[in-house]
mmCIF file of C-alpha atoms in Angstrom:
data_model
loop_
_atom_site.group_PDB
_atom_site.id
_atom_site.type_symbol
_atom_site.label_atom_id
_atom_site.label_comp_id
_atom_site.label_asym_id
_atom_site.label_seq_id
_atom_site.Cartn_x
_atom_site.Cartn_y
_atom_site.Cartn_z
ATOM 1 C CA UNK A 1 -31.813 -14.741 -13.281
ATOM 2 C CA UNK A 2 -32.113 -12.951 -10.156
ATOM 3 C CA UNK A 3 -30.241 -10.188 -8.759
ATOM 4 C CA UNK A 4 -29.046 -9.257 -5.090
ATOM 5 C CA UNK A 5 -31.801 -6.661 -4.802
ATOM 6 C CA UNK A 6 -34.515 -9.486 -5.571
ATOM 7 C CA UNK A 7 -35.400 -7.892 -9.275
ATOM 8 C CA UNK A 8 -35.042 -10.286 -11.377
ATOM 9 C CA UNK A 9 -34.111 -10.427 -15.346
ATOM 10 C CA UNK A 10 -35.681 -12.415 -18.180
ATOM 11 C CA UNK A 11 -35.696 -13.126 -21.430
ATOM 12 C CA UNK A 12 -38.742 -14.554 -23.356
ATOM 13 C CA UNK A 13 -38.440 -17.494 -25.828
ATOM 14 C CA UNK A 14 -35.041 -19.095 -27.030
ATOM 15 C CA UNK A 15 -32.294 -17.127 -28.071
ATOM 16 C CA UNK A 16 -29.120 -19.133 -30.041
ATOM 17 C CA UNK A 17 -26.710 -19.997 -29.316
ATOM 18 C CA UNK A 18 -27.900 -21.062 -25.787
ATOM 19 C CA UNK A 19 -25.441 -22.536 -22.861
ATOM 20 C CA UNK A 20 -26.713 -23.809 -20.203
ATOM 21 C CA UNK A 21 -25.912 -23.638 -16.694
ATOM 22 C CA UNK A 22 -29.166 -24.482 -14.344
ATOM 23 C CA UNK A 23 -32.222 -25.404 -13.939
ATOM 24 C CA UNK A 24 -34.456 -23.872 -11.537
ATOM 25 C CA UNK A 25 -37.783 -24.447 -9.981
ATOM 26 C CA UNK A 26 -39.493 -21.877 -8.026
ATOM 27 C CA UNK A 27 -42.627 -22.267 -5.625
ATOM 28 C CA UNK A 28 -44.417 -19.939 -4.657
ATOM 29 C CA UNK A 29 -46.699 -19.959 -1.304
ATOM 30 C CA UNK A 30 -47.789 -16.745 0.673
ATOM 31 C CA UNK A 31 -45.050 -13.968 0.810
ATOM 32 C CA UNK A 32 -42.402 -17.683 1.023
ATOM 33 C CA UNK A 33 -40.826 -18.341 -2.447
ATOM 34 C CA UNK A 34 -38.995 -21.975 -2.178
ATOM 35 C CA UNK A 35 -35.844 -21.803 -4.654
ATOM 36 C CA UNK A 36 -34.462 -25.241 -6.277
ATOM 37 C CA UNK A 37 -31.460 -24.513 -8.684
ATOM 38 C CA UNK A 38 -28.961 -27.042 -10.015
ATOM 39 C CA UNK A 39 -26.407 -25.165 -9.399
ATOM 40 C CA UNK A 40 -26.418 -23.013 -6.025
ATOM 41 C CA UNK A 41 -28.928 -25.422 -4.205
ATOM 42 C CA UNK A 42 -32.337 -24.764 -1.852
ATOM 43 C CA UNK A 43 -33.143 -21.803 -0.343
ATOM 44 C CA UNK A 44 -36.064 -19.827 0.795
ATOM 45 C CA UNK A 45 -36.728 -16.338 -0.210
ATOM 46 C CA UNK A 46 -38.848 -13.656 1.493
ATOM 47 C CA UNK A 47 -41.259 -11.248 -0.793
ATOM 48 C CA UNK A 48 -43.546 -8.608 -0.585
ATOM 49 C CA UNK A 49 -46.630 -9.631 -2.172
ATOM 50 C CA UNK A 50 -48.962 -12.594 -1.448
ATOM 51 C CA UNK A 51 -48.761 -15.436 -4.698
ATOM 52 C CA UNK A 52 -49.422 -18.892 -5.944
ATOM 53 C CA UNK A 53 -47.525 -20.171 -8.731
ATOM 54 C CA UNK A 54 -44.752 -22.348 -9.845
ATOM 55 C CA UNK A 55 -42.325 -21.516 -12.122
ATOM 56 C CA UNK A 56 -39.257 -23.202 -14.381
ATOM 57 C CA UNK A 57 -37.095 -21.944 -15.916
ATOM 58 C CA UNK A 58 -33.615 -22.526 -17.560
ATOM 59 C CA UNK A 59 -30.430 -19.928 -16.857
ATOM 60 C CA UNK A 60 -27.667 -19.638 -19.208
ATOM 61 C CA UNK A 61 -26.258 -17.421 -21.736
#
């Protein structure tokens, strides 16, 4: 989960019970992060550091 200030909260593993909210894909290319979320749609965010990575995640409570 990404907060408004750019920080993130992550819980490793699977915590039960899990109530699915959305799935997201993040693609970091340089300082740009392309985020596709099944709930919020597409957006592009700028970060301070450079990176190249792909992240698939699930959001829920």
